[in-house]
mmCIF file of C-alpha atoms and ligand atoms in Angstrom:
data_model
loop_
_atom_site.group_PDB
_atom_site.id
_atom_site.type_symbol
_atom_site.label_atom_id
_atom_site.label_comp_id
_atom_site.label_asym_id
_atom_site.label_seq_id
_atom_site.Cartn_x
_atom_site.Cartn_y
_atom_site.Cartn_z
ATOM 1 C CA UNK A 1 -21.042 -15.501 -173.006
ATOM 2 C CA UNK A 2 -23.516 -16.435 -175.036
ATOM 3 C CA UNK A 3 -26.978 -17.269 -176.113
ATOM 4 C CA UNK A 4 -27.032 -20.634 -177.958
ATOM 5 C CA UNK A 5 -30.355 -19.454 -180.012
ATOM 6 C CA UNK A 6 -31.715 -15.976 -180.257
ATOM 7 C CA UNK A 7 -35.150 -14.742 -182.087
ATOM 8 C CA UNK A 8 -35.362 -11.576 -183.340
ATOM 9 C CA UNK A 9 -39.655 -10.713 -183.440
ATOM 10 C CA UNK A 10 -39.237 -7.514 -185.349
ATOM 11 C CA UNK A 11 -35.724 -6.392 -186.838
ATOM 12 C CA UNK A 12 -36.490 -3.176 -188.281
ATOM 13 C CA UNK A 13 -34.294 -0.301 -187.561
ATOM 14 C CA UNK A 14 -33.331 -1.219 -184.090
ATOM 15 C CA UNK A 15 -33.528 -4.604 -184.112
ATOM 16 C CA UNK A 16 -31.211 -4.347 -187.447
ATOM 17 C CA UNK A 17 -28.912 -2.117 -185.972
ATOM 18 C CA UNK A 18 -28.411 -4.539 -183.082
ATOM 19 C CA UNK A 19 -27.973 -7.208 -185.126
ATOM 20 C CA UNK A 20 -25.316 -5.928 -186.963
ATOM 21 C CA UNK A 21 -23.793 -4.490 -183.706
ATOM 22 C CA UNK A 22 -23.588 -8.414 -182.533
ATOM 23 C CA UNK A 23 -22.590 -9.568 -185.714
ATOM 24 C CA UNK A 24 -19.467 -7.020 -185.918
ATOM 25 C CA UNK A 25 -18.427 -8.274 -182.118
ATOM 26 C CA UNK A 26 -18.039 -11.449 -183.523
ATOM 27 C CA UNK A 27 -21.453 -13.383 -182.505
ATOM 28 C CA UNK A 28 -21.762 -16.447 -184.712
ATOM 29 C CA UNK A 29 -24.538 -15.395 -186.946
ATOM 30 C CA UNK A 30 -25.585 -19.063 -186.834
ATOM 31 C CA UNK A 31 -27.518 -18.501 -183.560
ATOM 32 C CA UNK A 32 -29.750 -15.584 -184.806
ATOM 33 C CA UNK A 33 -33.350 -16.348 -186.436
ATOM 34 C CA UNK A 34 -35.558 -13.147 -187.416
ATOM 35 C CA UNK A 35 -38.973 -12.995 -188.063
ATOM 36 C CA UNK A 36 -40.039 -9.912 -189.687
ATOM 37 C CA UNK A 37 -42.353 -10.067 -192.735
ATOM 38 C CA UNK A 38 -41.837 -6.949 -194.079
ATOM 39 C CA UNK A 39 -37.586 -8.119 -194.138
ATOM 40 C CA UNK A 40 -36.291 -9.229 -197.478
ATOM 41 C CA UNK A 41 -32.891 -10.508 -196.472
ATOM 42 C CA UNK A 42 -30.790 -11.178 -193.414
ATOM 43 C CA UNK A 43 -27.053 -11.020 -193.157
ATOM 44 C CA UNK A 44 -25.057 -14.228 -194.260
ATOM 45 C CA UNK A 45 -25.712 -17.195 -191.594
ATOM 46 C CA UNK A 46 -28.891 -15.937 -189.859
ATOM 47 C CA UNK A 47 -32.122 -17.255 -190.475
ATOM 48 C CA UNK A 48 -35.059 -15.814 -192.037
ATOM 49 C CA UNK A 49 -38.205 -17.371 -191.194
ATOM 50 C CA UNK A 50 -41.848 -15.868 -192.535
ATOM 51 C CA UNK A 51 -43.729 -17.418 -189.300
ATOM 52 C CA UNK A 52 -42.966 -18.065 -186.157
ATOM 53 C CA UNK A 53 -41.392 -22.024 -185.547
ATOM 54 C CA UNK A 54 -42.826 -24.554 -183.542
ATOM 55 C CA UNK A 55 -39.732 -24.323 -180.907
ATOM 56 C CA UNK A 56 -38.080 -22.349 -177.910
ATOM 57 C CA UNK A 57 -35.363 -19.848 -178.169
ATOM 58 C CA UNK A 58 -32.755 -19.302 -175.406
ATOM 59 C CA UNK A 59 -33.800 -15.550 -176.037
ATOM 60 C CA UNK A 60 -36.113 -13.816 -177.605
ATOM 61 C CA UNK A 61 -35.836 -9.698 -178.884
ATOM 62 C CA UNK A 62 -39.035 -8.140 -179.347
ATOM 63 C CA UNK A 63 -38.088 -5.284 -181.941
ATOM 64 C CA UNK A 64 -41.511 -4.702 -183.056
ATOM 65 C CA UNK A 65 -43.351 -1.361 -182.671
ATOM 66 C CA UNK A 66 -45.122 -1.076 -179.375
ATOM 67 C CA UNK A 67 -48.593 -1.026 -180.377
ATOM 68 C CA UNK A 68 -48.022 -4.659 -181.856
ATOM 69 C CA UNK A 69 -47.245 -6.216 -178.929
ATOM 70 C CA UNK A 70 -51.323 -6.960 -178.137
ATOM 71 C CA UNK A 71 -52.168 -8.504 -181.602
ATOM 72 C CA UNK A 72 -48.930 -10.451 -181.343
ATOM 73 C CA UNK A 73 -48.553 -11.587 -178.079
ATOM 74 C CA UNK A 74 -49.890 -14.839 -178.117
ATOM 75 C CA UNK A 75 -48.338 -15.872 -181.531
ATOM 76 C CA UNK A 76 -45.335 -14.958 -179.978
ATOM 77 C CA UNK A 77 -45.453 -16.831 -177.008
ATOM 78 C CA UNK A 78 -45.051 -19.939 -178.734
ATOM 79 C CA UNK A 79 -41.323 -19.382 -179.567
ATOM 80 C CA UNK A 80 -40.942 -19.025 -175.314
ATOM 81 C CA UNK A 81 -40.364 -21.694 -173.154
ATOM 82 C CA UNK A 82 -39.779 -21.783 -169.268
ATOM 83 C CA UNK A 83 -36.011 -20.865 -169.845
ATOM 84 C CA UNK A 84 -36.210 -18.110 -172.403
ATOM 85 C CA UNK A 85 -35.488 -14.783 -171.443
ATOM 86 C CA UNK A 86 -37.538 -11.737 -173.413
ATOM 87 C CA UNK A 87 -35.778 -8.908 -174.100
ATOM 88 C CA UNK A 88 -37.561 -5.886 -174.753
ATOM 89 C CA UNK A 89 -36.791 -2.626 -176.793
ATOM 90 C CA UNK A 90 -40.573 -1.582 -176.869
ATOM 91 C CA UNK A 91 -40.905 2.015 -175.539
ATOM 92 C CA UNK A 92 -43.045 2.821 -172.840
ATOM 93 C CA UNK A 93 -44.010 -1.050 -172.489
ATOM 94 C CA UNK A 94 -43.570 -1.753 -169.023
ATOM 95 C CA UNK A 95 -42.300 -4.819 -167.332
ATOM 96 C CA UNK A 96 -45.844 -5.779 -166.040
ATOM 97 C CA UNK A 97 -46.972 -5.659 -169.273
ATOM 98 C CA UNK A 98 -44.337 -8.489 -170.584
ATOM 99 C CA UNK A 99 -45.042 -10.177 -167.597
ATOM 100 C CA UNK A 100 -48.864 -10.899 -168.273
ATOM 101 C CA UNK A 101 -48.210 -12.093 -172.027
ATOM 102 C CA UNK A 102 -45.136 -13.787 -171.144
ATOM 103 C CA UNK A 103 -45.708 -15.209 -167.512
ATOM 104 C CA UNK A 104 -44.096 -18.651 -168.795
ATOM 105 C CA UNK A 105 -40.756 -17.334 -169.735
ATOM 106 C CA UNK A 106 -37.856 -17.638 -167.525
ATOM 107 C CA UNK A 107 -37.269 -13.594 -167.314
ATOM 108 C CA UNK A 108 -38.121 -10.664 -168.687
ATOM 109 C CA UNK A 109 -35.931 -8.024 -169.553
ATOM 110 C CA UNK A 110 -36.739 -3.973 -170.797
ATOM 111 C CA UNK A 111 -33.284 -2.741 -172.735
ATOM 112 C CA UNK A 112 -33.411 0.663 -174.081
ATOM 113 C CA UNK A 113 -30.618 1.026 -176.940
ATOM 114 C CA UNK A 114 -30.025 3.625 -179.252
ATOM 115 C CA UNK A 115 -29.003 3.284 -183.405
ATOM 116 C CA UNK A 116 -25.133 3.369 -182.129
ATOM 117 C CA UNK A 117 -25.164 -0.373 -181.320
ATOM 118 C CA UNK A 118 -24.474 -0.714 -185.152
ATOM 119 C CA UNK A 119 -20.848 0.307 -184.255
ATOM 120 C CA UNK A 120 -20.942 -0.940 -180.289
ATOM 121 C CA UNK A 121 -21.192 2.505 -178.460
ATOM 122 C CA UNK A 122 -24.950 2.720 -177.391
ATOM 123 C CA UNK A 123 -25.502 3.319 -174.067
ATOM 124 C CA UNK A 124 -27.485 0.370 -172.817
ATOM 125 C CA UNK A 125 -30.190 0.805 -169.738
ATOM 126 C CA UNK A 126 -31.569 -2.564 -168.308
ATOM 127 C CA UNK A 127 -34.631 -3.905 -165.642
ATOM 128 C CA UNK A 128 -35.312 -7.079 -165.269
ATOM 129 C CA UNK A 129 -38.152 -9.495 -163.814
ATOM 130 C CA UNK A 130 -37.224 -12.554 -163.023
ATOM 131 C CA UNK A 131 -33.530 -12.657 -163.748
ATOM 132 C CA UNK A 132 -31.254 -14.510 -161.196
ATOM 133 C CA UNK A 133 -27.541 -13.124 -160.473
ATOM 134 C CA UNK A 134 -25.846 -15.741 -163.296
ATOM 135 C CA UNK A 135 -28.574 -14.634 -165.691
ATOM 136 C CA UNK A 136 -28.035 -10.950 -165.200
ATOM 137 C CA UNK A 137 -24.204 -11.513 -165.805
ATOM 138 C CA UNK A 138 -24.714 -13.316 -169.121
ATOM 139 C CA UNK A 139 -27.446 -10.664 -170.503
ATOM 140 C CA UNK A 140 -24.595 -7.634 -169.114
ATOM 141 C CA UNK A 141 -21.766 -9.967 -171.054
ATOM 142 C CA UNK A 142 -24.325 -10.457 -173.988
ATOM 143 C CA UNK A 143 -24.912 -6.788 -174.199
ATOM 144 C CA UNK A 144 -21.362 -5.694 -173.957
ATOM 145 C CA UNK A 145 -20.834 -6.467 -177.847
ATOM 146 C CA UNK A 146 -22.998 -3.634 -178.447
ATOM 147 C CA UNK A 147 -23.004 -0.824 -175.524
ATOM 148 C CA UNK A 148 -22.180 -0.333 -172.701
ATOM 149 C CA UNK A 149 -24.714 -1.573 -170.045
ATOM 150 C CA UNK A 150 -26.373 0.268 -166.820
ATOM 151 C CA UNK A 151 -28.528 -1.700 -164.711
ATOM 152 C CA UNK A 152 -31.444 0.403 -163.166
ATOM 153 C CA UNK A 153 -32.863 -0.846 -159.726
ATOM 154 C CA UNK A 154 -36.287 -0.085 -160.516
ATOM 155 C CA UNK A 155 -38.227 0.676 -163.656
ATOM 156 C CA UNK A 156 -39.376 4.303 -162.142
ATOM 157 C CA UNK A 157 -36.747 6.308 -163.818
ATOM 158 C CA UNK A 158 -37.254 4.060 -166.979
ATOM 159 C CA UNK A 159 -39.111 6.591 -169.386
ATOM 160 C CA UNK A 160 -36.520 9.205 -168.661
ATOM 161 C CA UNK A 161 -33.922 6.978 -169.429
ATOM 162 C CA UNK A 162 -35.281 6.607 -172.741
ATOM 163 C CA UNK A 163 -36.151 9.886 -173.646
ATOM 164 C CA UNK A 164 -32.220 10.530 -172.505
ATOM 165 C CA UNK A 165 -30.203 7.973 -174.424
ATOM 166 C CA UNK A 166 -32.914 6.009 -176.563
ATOM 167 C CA UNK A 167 -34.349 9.074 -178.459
ATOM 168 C CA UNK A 168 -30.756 11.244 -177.768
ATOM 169 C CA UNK A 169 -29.553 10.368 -181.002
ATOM 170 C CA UNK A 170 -32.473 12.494 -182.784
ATOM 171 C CA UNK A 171 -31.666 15.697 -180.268
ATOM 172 C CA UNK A 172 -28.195 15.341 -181.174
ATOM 173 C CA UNK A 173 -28.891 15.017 -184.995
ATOM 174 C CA UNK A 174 -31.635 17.882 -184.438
ATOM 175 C CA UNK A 175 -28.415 19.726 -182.767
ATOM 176 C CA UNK A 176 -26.152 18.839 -185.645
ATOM 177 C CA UNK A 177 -28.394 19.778 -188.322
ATOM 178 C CA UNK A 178 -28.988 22.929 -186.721
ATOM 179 C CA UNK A 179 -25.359 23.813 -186.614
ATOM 180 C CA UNK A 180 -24.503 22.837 -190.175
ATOM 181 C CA UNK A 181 -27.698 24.562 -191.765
ATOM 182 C CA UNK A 182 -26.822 27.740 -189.349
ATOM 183 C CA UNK A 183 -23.206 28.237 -191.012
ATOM 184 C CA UNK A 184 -25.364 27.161 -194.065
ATOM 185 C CA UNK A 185 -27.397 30.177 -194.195
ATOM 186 C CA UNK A 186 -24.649 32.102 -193.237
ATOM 187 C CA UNK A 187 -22.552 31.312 -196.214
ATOM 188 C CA UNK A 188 -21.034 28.451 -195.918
ATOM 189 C CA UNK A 189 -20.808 25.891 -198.573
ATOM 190 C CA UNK A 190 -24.220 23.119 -197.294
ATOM 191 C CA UNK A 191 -22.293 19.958 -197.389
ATOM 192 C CA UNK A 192 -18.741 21.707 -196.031
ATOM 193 C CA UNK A 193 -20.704 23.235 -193.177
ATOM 194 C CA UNK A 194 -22.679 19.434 -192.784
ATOM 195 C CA UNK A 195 -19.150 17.792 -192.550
ATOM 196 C CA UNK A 196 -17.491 20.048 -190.015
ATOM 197 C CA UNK A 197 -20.869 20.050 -188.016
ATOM 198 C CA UNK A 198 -20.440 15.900 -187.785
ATOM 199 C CA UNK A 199 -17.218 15.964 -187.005
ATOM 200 C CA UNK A 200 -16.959 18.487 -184.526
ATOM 201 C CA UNK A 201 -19.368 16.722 -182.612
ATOM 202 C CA UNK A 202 -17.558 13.698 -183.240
ATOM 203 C CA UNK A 203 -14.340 15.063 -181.778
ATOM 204 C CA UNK A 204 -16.029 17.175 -178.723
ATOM 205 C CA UNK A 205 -18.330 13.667 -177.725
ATOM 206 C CA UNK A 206 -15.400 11.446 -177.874
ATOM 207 C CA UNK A 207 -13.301 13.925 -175.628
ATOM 208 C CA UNK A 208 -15.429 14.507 -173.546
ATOM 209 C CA UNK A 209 -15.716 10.506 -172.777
ATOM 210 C CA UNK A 210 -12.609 10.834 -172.094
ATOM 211 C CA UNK A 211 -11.665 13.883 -169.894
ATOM 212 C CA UNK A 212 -11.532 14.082 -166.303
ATOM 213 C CA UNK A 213 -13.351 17.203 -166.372
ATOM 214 C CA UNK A 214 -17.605 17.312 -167.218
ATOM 215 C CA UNK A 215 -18.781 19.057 -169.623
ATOM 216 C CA UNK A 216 -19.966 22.138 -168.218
ATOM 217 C CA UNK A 217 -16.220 22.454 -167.163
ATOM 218 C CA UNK A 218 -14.958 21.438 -170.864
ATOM 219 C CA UNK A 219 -16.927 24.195 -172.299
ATOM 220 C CA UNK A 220 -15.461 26.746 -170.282
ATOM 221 C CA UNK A 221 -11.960 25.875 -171.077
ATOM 222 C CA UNK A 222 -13.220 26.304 -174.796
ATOM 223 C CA UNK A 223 -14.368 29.895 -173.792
ATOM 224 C CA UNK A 224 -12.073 32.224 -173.583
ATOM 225 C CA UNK A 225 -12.754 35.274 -171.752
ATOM 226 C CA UNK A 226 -14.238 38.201 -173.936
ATOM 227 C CA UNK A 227 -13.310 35.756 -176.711
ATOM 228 C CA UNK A 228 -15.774 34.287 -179.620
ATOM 229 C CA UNK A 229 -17.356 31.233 -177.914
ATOM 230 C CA UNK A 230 -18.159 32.957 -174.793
ATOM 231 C CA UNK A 231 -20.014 35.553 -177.162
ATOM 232 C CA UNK A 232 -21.835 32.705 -179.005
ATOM 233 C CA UNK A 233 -22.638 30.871 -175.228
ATOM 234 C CA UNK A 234 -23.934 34.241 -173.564
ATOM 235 C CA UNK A 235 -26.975 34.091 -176.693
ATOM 236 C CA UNK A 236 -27.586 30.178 -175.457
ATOM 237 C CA UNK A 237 -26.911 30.530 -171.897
ATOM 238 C CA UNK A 238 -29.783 33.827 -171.953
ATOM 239 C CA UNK A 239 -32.691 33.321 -169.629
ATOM 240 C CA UNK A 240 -31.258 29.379 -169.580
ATOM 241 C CA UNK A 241 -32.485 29.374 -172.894
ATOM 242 C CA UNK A 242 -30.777 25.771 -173.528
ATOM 243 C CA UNK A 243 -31.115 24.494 -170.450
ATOM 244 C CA UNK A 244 -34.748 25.011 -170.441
ATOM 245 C CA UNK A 245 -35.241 23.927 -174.123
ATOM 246 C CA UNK A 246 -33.531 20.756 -173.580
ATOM 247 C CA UNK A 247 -35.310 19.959 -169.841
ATOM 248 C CA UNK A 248 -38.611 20.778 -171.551
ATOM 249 C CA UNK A 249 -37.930 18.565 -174.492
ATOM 250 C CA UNK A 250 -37.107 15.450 -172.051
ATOM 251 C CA UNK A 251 -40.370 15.586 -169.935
ATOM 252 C CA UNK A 252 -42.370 15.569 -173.300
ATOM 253 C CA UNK A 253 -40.708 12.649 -174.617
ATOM 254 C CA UNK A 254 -40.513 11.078 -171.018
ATOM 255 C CA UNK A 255 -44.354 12.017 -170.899
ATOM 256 C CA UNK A 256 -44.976 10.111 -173.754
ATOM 257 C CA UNK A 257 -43.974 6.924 -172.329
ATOM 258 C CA UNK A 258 -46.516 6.845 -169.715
ATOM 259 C CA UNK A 259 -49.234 7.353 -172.298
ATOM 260 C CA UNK A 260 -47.832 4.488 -174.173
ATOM 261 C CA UNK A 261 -47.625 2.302 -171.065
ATOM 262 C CA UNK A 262 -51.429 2.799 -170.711
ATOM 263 C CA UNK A 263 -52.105 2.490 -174.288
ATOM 264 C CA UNK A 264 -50.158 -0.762 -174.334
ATOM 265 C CA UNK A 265 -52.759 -2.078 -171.044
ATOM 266 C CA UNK A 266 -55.407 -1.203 -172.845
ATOM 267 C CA UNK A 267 -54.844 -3.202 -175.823
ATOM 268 C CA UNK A 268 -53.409 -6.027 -173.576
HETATM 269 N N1 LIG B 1 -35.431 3.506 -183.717
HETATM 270 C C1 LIG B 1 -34.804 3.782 -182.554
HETATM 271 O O1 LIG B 1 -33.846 4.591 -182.504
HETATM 272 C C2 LIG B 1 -35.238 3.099 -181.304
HETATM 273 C C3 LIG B 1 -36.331 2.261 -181.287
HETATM 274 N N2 LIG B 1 -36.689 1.621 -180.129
HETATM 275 C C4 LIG B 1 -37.812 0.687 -180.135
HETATM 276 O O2 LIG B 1 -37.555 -0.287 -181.127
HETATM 277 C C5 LIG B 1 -38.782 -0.816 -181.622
HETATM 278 C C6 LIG B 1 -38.718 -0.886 -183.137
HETATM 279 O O3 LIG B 1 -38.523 0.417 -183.642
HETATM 280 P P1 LIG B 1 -37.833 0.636 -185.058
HETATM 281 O O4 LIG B 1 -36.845 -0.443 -185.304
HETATM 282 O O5 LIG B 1 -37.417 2.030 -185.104
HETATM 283 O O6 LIG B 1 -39.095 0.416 -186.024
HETATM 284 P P2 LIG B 1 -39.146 -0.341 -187.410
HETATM 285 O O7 LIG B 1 -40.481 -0.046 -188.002
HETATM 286 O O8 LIG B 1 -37.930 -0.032 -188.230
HETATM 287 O O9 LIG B 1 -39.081 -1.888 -186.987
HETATM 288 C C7 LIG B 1 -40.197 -2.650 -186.647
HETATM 289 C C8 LIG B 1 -40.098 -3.939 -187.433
HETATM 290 O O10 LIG B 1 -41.191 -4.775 -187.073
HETATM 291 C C9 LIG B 1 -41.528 -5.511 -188.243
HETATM 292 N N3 LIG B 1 -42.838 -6.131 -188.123
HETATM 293 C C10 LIG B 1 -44.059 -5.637 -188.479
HETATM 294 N N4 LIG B 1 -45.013 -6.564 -188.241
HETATM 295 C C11 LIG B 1 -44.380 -7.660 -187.734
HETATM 296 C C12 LIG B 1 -44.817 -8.931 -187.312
HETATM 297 N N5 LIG B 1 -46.104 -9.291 -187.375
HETATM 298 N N6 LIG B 1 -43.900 -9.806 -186.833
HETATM 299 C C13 LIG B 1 -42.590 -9.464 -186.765
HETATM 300 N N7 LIG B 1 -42.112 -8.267 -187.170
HETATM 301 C C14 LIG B 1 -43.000 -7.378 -187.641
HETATM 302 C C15 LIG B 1 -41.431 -4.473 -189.344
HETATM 303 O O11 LIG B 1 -41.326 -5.083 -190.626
HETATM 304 C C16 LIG B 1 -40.178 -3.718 -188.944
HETATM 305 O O12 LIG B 1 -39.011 -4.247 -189.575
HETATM 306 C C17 LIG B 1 -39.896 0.088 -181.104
HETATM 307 O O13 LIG B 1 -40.613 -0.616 -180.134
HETATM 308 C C18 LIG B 1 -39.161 1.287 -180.503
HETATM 309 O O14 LIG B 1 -39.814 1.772 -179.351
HETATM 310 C C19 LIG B 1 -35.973 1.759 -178.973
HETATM 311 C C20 LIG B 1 -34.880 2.571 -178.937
HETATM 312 C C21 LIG B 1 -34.442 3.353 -180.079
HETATM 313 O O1 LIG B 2 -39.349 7.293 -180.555
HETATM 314 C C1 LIG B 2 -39.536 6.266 -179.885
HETATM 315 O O2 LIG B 2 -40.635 6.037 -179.356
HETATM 316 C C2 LIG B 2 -38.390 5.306 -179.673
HETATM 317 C C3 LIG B 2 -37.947 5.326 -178.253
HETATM 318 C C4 LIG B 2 -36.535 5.781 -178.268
HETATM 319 C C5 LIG B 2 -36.241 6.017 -179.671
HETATM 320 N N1 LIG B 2 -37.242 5.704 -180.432
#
């Protein structure tokens, strides 16, 4: 299922990676319009318009950064009519927020992606005001192409969920980097060290997807006992030094999204 028309406001990194994601599931690039001034091209069969039209979209993307969203808003608004859905990627911008710009569209809609919808396998988390049950199907069906989708009941747990799987991909890469530039300095050859890194991760992430067993379990069946990886797990396991690392770094990014909320009212 589809949407007939869908307007892009902002297709930067996100937005573009989405795009592309929808593209590669086979979306007719005919029903995608962007406007982004700062964007040269767009792929073959979308439209690229420098200002907003003087018509409704069956759904609109805001891909824009969040601190936009005030100066914009009522440009914006033009492009939504009473049955357009808006579909948010904005961090910390709550659905109250979209609601007072956007009271005259049919729903709104907070998704919070991550850069692997390029290649379909973002985790996808989803709130929605105003959405009946048919409308909620064909955003989940719409989404599908690039993620997988998981409604939230509320948007309480919302900034957590972003700081999770929206900003993951950094920790991860943070992760990565750290384990390739580790072996780096420890002789190994930079970009040898940088490939193994990748695709170890690669490998142990797409296993673990897989396997009936969680991951606290899958590393232990890595460890043998008194063997090399339990050696290397005692030095991150010491005084929870991981555990603690990684909690901390969650509540700051989480933390962040409630001062962006409030930034975001007070420009509203
Ligand atoms: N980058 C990421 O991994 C993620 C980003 N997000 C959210 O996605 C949104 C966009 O972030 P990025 O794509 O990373 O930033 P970006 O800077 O790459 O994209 C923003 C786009 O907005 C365009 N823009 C600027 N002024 C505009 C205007 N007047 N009208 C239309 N477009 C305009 C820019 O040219 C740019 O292409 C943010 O709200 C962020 O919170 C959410 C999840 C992950
Ligand atoms: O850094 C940010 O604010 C956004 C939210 C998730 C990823 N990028």
């Amino acid at each position: 299922m589809t949407y007939n028309s869908f307007m892009f406001v902002g297709c930067g990194n996100m937005g573009g990676a989405m795009l592309d994601g929808w593209l590669a599931a086979g979306q007719p690039a005919s029903t995608f319009t962007i406007s982004d001034p700062y964007r040269e091209d767009a792929p073959d069969g979308v439209t690229l318009v420098d200002k907003l039209p003087e018509k409704t979209f069956d759904a609109v993307l805001l891909g824009i950064k969040p601190h936009m969203l005030g100066d914009l808003a009522d440009d914006i608004a033009k492009v939504i009519g009473p049955e357009t859905v808006v579909f948010s990627v904005l961090a910390g911008t709550q659905l109250e927020t979209l609601d007072e710009h956007f009271p005259s569209s049919a729903a709104r809609v907070r998704v919070m992606p991550n850069l692997a919808v390029k290649i379909g396998k973002a985790p996808l988390a989803l709130v929605e005001s105003g959405l009946d049950e048919a409308g909620r199907k064909r955003a989940t069906e719409f989404f599908s192409g690039i993620g997988s989708c998981e409604w939230l009941p509320d948007e309480s747990q919302f900034d957590l969920v972003t700081a999770l799987s929206g900003s993951g991909p950094g920790f991860v890469y943070r992760f990565i980097d750290a384990l390739a530039s580790g072996a780096a300095a420890q002789g190994l050859d930079e970009a040898q060290a940088q490939r193994l890194a990748v695709q170890m991760v690669e490998g142990a992430a797409a296993l673990a997807a897989q396997s009936e067993h969680s991951p606290a379990e899958l590393a232990r069946r890595v460890a043998s006992p008194g063997g090399m990886t339990q050696k290397g797990l005692d030095v991150l396991d010491e005084n929870n030094a991981l555990k603690s690392l990684v909690e901390n770094c969650l509540v700051a990014a989480r933390d962040r999204g409630a001062e962006m909320a409030k930034e975001a009212r007070r420009k509203g």
